[in-house]
Short mmCIF file of C-alpha atoms and ligand atoms in Angstrom, two decimals:
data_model
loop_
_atom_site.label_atom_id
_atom_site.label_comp_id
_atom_site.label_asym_id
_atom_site.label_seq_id
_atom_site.Cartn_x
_atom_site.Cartn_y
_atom_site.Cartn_z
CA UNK G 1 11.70 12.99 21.29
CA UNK G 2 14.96 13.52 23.15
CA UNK G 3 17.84 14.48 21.60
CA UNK G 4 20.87 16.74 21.62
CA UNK G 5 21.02 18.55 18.54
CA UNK G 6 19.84 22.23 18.58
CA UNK G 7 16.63 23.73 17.82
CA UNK G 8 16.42 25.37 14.42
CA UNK G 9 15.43 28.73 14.86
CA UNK G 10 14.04 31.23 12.09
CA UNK G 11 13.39 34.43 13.37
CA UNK G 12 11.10 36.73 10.69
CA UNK G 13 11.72 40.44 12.32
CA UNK G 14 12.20 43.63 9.89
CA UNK G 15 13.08 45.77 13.10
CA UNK G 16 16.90 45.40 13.34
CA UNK G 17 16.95 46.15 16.82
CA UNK G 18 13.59 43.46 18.44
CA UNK G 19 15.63 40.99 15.79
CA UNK G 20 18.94 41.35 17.82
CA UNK G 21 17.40 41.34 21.78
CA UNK G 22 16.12 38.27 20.42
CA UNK G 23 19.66 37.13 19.02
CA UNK G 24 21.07 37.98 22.09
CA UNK G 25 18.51 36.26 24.07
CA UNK G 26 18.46 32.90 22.38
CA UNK G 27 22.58 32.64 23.01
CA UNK G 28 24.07 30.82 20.14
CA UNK G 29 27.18 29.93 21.63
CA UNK G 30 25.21 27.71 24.47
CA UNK G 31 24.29 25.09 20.94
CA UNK G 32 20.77 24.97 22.11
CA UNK G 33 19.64 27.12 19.70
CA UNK G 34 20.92 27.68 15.70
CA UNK G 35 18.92 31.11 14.11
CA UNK G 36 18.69 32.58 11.11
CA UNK G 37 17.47 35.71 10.82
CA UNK G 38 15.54 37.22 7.87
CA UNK G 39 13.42 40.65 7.26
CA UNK G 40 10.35 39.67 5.26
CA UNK G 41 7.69 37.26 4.93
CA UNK G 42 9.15 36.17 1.10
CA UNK G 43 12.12 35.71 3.03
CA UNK G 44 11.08 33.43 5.26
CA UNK G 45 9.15 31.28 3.12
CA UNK G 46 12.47 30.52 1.05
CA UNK G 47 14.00 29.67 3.62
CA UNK G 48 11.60 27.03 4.90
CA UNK G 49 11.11 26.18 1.88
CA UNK G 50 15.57 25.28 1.80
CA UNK G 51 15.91 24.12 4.70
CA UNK G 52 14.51 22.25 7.90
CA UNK G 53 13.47 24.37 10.66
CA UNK G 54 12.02 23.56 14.45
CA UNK G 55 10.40 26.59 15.12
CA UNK G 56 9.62 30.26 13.39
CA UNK G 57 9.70 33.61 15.90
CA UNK G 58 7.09 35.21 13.78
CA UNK G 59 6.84 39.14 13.63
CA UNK G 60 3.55 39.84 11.96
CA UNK G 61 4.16 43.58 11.19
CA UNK G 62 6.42 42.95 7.94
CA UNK G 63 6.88 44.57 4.93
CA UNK G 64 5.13 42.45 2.30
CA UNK G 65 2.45 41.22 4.69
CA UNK G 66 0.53 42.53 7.99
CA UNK G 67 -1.45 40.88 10.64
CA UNK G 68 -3.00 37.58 10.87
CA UNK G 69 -2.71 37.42 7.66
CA UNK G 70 1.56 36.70 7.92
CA UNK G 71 0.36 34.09 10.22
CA UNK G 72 -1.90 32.44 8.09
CA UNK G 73 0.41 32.06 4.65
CA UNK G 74 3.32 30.95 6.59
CA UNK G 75 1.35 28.09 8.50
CA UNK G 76 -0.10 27.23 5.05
CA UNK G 77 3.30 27.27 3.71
CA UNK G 78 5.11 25.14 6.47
CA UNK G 79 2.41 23.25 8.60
CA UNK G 80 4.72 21.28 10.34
CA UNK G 81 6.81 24.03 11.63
CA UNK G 82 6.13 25.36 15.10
CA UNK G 83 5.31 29.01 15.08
CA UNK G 84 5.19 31.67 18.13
CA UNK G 85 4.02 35.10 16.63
CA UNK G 86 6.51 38.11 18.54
CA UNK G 87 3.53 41.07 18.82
CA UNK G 88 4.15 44.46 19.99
CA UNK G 89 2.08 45.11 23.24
CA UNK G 90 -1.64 45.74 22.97
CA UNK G 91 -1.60 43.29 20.15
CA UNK G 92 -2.90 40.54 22.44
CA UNK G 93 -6.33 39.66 20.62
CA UNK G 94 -4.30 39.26 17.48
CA UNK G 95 -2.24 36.95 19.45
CA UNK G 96 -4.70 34.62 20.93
CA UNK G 97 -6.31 34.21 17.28
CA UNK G 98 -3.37 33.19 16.35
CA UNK G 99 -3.41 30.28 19.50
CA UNK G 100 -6.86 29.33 18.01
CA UNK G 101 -5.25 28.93 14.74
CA UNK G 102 -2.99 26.49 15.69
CA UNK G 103 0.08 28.77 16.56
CA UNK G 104 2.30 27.20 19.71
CA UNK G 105 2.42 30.18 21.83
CA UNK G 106 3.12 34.07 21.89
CA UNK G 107 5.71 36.53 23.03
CA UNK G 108 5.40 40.17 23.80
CA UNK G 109 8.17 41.85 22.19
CA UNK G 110 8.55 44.40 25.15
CA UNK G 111 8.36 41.40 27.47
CA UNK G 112 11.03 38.98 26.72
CA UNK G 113 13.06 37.58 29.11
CA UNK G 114 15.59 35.08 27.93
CA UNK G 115 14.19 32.00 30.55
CA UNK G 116 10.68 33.10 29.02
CA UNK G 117 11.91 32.82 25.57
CA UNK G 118 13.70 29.70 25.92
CA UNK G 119 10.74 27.88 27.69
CA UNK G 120 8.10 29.12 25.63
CA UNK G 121 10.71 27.78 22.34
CA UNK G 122 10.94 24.37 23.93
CA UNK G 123 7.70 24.11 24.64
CA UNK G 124 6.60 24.86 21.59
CA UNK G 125 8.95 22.71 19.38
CA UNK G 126 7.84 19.76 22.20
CA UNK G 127 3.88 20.47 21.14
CA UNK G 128 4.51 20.55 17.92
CA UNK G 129 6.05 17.57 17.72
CA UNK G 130 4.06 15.73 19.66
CA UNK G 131 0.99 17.48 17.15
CA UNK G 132 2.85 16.40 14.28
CA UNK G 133 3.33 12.36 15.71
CA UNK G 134 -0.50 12.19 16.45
CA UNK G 135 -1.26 14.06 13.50
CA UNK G 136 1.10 11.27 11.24
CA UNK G 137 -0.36 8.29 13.38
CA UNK G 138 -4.15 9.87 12.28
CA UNK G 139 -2.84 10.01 8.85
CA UNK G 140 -1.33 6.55 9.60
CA UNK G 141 -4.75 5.21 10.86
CA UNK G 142 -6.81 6.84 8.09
CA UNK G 143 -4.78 5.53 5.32
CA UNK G 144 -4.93 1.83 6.84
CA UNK G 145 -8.66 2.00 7.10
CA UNK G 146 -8.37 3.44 3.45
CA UNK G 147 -6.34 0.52 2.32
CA UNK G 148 -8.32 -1.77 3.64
CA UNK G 149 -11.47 -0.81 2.52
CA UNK G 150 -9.79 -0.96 -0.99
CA UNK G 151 -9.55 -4.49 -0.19
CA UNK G 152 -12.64 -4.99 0.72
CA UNK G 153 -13.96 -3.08 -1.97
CA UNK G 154 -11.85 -5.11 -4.51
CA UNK G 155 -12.98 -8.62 -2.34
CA UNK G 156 -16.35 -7.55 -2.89
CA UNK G 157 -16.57 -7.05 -6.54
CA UNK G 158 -14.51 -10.26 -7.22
CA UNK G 159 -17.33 -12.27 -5.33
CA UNK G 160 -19.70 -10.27 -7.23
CA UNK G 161 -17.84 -11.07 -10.82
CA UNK G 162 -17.66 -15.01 -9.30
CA UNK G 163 -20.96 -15.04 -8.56
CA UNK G 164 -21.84 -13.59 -12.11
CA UNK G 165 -19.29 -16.03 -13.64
CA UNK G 166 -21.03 -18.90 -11.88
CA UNK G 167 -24.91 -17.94 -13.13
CA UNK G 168 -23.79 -17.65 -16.57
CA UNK G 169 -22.10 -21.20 -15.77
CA UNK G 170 -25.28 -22.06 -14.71
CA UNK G 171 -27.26 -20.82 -17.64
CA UNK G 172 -25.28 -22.52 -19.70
CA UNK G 173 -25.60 -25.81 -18.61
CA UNK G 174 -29.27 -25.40 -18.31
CA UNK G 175 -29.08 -24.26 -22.19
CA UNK G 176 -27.33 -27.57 -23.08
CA UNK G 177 -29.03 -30.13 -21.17
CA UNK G 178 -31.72 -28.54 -22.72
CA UNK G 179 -29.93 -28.79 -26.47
CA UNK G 180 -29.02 -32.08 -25.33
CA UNK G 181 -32.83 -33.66 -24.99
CA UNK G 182 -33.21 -31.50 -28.07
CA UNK G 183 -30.79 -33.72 -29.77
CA UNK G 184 -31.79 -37.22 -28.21
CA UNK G 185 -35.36 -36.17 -29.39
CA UNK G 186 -34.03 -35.81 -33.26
CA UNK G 187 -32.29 -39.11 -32.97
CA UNK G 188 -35.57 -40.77 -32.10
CA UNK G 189 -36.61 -39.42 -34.97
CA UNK G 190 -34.10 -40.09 -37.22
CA UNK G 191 -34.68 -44.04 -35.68
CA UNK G 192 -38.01 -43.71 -36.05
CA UNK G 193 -37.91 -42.79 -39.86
CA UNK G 194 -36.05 -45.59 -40.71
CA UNK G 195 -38.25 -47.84 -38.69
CA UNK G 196 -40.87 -46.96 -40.78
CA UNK G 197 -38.87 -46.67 -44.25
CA UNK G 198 -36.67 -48.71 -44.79
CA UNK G 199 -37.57 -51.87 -42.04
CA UNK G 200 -41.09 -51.56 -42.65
CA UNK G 201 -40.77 -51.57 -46.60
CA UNK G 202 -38.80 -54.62 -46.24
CA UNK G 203 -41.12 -56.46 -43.76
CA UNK G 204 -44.07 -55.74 -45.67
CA UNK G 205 -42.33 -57.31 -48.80
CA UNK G 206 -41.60 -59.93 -47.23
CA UNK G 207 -44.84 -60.13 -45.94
CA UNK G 208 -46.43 -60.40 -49.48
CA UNK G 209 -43.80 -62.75 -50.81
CA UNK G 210 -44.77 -64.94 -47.75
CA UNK G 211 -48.59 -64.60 -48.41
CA UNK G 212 -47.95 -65.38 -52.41
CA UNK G 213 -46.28 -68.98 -51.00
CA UNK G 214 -49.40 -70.54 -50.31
CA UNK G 215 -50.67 -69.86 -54.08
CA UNK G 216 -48.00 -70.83 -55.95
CA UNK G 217 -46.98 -73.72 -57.71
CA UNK G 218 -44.49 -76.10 -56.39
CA UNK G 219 -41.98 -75.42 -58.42
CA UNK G 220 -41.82 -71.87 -57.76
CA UNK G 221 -41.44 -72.42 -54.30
CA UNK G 222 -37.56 -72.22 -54.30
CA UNK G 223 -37.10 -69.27 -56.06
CA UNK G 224 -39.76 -67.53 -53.69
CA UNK G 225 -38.26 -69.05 -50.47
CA UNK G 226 -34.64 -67.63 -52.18
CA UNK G 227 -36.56 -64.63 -52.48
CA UNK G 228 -37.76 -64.14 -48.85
CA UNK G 229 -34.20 -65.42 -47.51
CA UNK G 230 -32.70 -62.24 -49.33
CA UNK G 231 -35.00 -59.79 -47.51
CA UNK G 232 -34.50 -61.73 -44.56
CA UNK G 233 -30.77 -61.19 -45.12
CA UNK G 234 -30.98 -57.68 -45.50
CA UNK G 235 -33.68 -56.97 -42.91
CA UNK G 236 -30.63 -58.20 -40.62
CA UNK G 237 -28.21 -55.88 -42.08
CA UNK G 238 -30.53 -52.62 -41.61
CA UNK G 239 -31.37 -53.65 -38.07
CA UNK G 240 -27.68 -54.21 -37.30
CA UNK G 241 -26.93 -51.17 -39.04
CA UNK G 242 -29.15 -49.43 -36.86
CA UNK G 243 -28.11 -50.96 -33.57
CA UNK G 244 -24.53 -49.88 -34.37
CA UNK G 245 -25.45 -46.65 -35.12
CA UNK G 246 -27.25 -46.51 -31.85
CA UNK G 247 -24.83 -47.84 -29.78
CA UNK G 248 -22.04 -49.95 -30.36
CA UNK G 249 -21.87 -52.65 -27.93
CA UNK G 250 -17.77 -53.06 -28.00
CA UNK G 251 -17.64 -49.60 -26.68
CA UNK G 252 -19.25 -50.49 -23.90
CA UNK G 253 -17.82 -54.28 -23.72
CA UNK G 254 -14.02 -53.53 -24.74
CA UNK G 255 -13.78 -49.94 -24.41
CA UNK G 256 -13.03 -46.70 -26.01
CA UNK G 257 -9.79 -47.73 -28.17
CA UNK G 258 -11.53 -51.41 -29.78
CA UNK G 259 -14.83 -49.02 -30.39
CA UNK G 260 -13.15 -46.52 -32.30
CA UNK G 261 -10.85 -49.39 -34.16
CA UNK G 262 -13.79 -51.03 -35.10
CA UNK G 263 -15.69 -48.11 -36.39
CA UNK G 264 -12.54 -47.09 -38.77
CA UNK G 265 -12.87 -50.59 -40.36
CA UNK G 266 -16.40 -49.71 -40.76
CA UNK G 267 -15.99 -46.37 -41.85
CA UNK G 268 -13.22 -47.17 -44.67
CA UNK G 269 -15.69 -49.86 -45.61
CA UNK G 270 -18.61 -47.17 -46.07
CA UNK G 271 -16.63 -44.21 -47.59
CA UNK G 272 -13.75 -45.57 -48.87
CA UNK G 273 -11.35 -42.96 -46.24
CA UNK G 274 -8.63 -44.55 -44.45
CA UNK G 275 -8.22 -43.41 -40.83
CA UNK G 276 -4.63 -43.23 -38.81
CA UNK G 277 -4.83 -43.74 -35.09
CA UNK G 278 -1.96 -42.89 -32.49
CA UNK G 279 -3.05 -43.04 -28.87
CA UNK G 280 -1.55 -42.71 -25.53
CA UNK G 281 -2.84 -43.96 -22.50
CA UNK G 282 -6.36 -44.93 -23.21
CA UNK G 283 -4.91 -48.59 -23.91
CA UNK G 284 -5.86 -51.05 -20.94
CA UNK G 285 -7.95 -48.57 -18.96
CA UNK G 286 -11.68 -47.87 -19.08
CA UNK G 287 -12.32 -44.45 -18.74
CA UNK G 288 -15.56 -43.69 -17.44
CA UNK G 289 -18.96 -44.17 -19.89
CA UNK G 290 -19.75 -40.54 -20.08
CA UNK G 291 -15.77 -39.57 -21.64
CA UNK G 292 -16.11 -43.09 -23.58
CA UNK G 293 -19.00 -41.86 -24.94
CA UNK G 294 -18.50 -38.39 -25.81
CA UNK G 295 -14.78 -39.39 -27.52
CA UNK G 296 -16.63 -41.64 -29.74
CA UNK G 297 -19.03 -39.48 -30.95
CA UNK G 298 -17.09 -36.74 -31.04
CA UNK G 299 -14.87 -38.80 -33.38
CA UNK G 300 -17.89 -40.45 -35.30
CA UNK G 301 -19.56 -37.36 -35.86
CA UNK G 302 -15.65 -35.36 -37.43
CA UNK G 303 -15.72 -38.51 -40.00
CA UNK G 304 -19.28 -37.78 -41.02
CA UNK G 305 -18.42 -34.55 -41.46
CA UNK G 306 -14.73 -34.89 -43.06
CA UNK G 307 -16.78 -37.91 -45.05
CA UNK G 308 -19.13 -35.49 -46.31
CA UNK G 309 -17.46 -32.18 -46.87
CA UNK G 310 -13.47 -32.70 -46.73
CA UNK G 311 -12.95 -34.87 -49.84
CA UNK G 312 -10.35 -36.44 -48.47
CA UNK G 313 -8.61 -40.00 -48.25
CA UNK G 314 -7.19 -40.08 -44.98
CA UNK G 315 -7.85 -38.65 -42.03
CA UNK G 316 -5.17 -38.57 -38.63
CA UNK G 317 -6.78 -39.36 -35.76
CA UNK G 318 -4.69 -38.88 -31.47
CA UNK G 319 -6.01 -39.67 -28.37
CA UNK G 320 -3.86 -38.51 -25.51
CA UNK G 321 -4.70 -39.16 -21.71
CA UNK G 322 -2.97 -38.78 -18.75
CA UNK G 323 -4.41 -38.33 -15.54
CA UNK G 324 -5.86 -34.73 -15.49
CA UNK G 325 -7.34 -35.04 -19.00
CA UNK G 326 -8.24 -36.50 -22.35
CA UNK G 327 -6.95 -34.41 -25.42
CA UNK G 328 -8.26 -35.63 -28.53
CA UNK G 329 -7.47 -34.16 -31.93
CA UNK G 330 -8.69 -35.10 -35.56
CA UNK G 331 -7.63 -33.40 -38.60
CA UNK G 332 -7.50 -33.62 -42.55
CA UNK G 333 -5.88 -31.75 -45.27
CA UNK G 334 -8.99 -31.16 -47.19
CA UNK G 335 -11.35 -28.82 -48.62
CA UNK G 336 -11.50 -27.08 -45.42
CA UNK G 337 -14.57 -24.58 -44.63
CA UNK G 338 -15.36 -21.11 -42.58
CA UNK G 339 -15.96 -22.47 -39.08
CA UNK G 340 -17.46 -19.04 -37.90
CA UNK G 341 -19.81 -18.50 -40.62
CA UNK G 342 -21.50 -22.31 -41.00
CA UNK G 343 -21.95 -22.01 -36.56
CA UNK G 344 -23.56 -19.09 -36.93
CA UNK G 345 -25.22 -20.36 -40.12
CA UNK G 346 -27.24 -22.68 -38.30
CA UNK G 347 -25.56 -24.95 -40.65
CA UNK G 348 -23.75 -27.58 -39.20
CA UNK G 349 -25.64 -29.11 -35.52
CA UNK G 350 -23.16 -31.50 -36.06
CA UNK G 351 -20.31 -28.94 -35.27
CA UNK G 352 -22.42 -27.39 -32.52
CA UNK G 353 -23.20 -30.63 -30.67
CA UNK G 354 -19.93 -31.65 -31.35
CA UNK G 355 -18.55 -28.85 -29.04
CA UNK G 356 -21.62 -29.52 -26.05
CA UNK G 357 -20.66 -32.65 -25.73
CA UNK G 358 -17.49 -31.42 -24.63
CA UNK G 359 -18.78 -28.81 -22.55
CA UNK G 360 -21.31 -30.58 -21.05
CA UNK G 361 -18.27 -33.08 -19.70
CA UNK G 362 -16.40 -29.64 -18.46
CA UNK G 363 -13.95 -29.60 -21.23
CA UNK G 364 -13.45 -27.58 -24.67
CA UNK G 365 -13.65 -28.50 -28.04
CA UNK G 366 -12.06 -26.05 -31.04
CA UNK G 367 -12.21 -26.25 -34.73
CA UNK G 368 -9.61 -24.63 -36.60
CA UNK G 369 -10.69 -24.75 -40.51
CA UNK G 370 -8.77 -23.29 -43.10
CA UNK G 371 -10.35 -23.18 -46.88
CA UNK G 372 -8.17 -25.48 -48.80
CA UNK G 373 -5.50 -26.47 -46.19
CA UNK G 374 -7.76 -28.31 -43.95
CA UNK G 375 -9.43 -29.14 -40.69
CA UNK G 376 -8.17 -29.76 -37.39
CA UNK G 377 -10.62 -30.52 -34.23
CA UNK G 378 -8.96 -30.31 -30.46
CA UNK G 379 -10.85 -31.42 -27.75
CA UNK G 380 -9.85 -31.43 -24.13
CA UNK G 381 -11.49 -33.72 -21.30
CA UNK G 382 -11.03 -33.09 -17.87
CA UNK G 383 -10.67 -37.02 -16.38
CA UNK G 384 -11.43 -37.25 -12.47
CA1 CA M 401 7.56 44.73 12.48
#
């Protein structure tokens, strides 16, 4: 900490005469020292509080304060100035408290020399300075270690929130693969029911028509055969019916695009609802079976619904896919309904599953309804 420009000096003295010994002492016209000279301890503080000052010549016997005491609210006041209390003689125990305190050095009033006061000045601004360097690379030190403990801190509870995030990620998928056997299991039903009704009706009547053959006369025979060739015909349509419904085989032989197609024909056939298909990039490319899948019943189950509940005659159907994803969207203008309350209704699994299927894949699926404008279904993919 070399350099050439003076020491500041502020000398607090209210006895004119100590104040100028020490005036003439320190020299001014040498430019090693620049002092300013004030009478009380209100003074003083002003002044520091102004302007920038090396060092203060402290008297401690001042007007408006006494003792250790003037000591004490001026280092409070300015705790990077240097002090050196000036004490009258005999005041030396005062003194060295004042050392203890953190003051740079003393002066006997009675004492000074001007080589005394000059070292004991440089000194003291020297100390102090190195004091305050340490003192800023402590504060340095102590705020790095602060900072970075912040970061830990904030490292620690965003591992803690990821970790969190990824249990109830977890949890979730546990709660639909569970939904999802739930839902398997009420298709077998479903399959099983119609087994039973409506294939086993038919097979048993055309069990009896088969068993009333034998006792009839011959020329009833036709009409009965006609008779058994009708059940026969219709036993076909149920089962194929059924097969469809289960699976359709193009959508696992052509793909996603000739599936859905074919189940528009099929569904205009059934309800009468024409359905409008634009598509980007799923022609020519098989996605995998699991997106295949999902799309299609995703779709299939919106036109049961729209079918159902929409009373509509058209329905728009987009497929987009690029590389990243598969965004599908399906809307009407119909009746529209209050998504919110039929979910938490219970009312509608078919909205519900609807939206695991998508999760359960990674992606999202969102129904926007609004009571006589409509219903619009997004659903993104994410495609590997
Ligand atoms: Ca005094």
């Amino acid at each position: 900490m070399q350099d050439n420009r003076p020491i500041k000096v502020l000398l607090v003295e209210d006895d004119s005469a100590s104040a100028e010994i020490v005036n003439a002492l320190l020299d001014q016209d040498s430019g090693i020292f620049e002092v300013e000279w004030v009478m009380s301890l209100k003074d003083g503080l002003s002044k520091l509080a102004a302007n920038f000052f090396d060092l203060v010549l402290l008297d401690f016997g001042l007007p408006d304060s006494d003792g250790l005491d003037t000591f004490l609210r001026l280092q409070k006041h300015s705790p990077a100035v240097a002090i050196i209390p000036l004490t009258a003689t005999g005041d030396e125990s005062l003194a060295l408290k004042a050392i203890q305190l953190g003051a740079q050095d003393y002066l006997f009033k009675g004492a000074i020399s001007r080589q005394l006061l000059t070292k004991a000045m440089r000194y003291a601004v020297e100390r102090k300075r190195g004091e305050e360097a340490l003192r800023r690379a402590h504060d340095e030190l102590e705020r790095r270690v602060m900072e970075r403990t912040a970061e830990l801190s904030a490292t620690n509870s965003q591992l803690k929130e990821q970790i969190a995030e990824r249990r109830r990620a977890e949890e979730e998928l546990r709660r639909l693969s569970h939904r999802l056997v739930e839902v398997q299991e009420s298709e077998r039903r479903n399959i099983a029911r119609e087994l039973h009704d409506e294939i086993g009706q038919l097979l048993t009547g055309l069990k009896l028509v088969i068993e009333m053959v034998s006792r009839l006369p011959a020329e009833e025979l036709v009409e009965h055969c006609h008779k058994a060739q009708v059940l026969v015909n219709e036993l076909m349509g149920h089962v194929r019916d059924l097969s469809l419904d289960l699976r359709p085989a193009m959508l696992d032989d052509l793909g996603l695009l000739h599936a859905l197609l074919w189940h528009f024909e099929r569904y205009k056939s059934q309800t009468g609802v024409t359905v409008t298909l634009t598509h980007t990039g799923i022609e020519n490319q098989r996605l995998t079976p699991e997106i295949e899948t999902a799309v299609y019943r995703i779709v299939q189950e919106a036109l049961t619904n729209a079918a159902r509940h929409a009373g509509v005659t058209k329905i728009r159907v987009n497929a987009y896919a690029d590389a990243e994803s598969l965004n599908l969207q399906i809307a009407d203008d119909g009746k529209g309904f209050d998504v919110q309350a039929s979910l938490a209704a219970g009312q509608s699994s078919g909205l519900a599953g609807m939206r695991e299927r998508a999760q359960l894949l990674g992606g999202l699926l969102m129904i926007d309804s609004v009571v006589g404008k409509g219903t619009v279904i997004n659903a993104t993919l994410p495609l590997e």
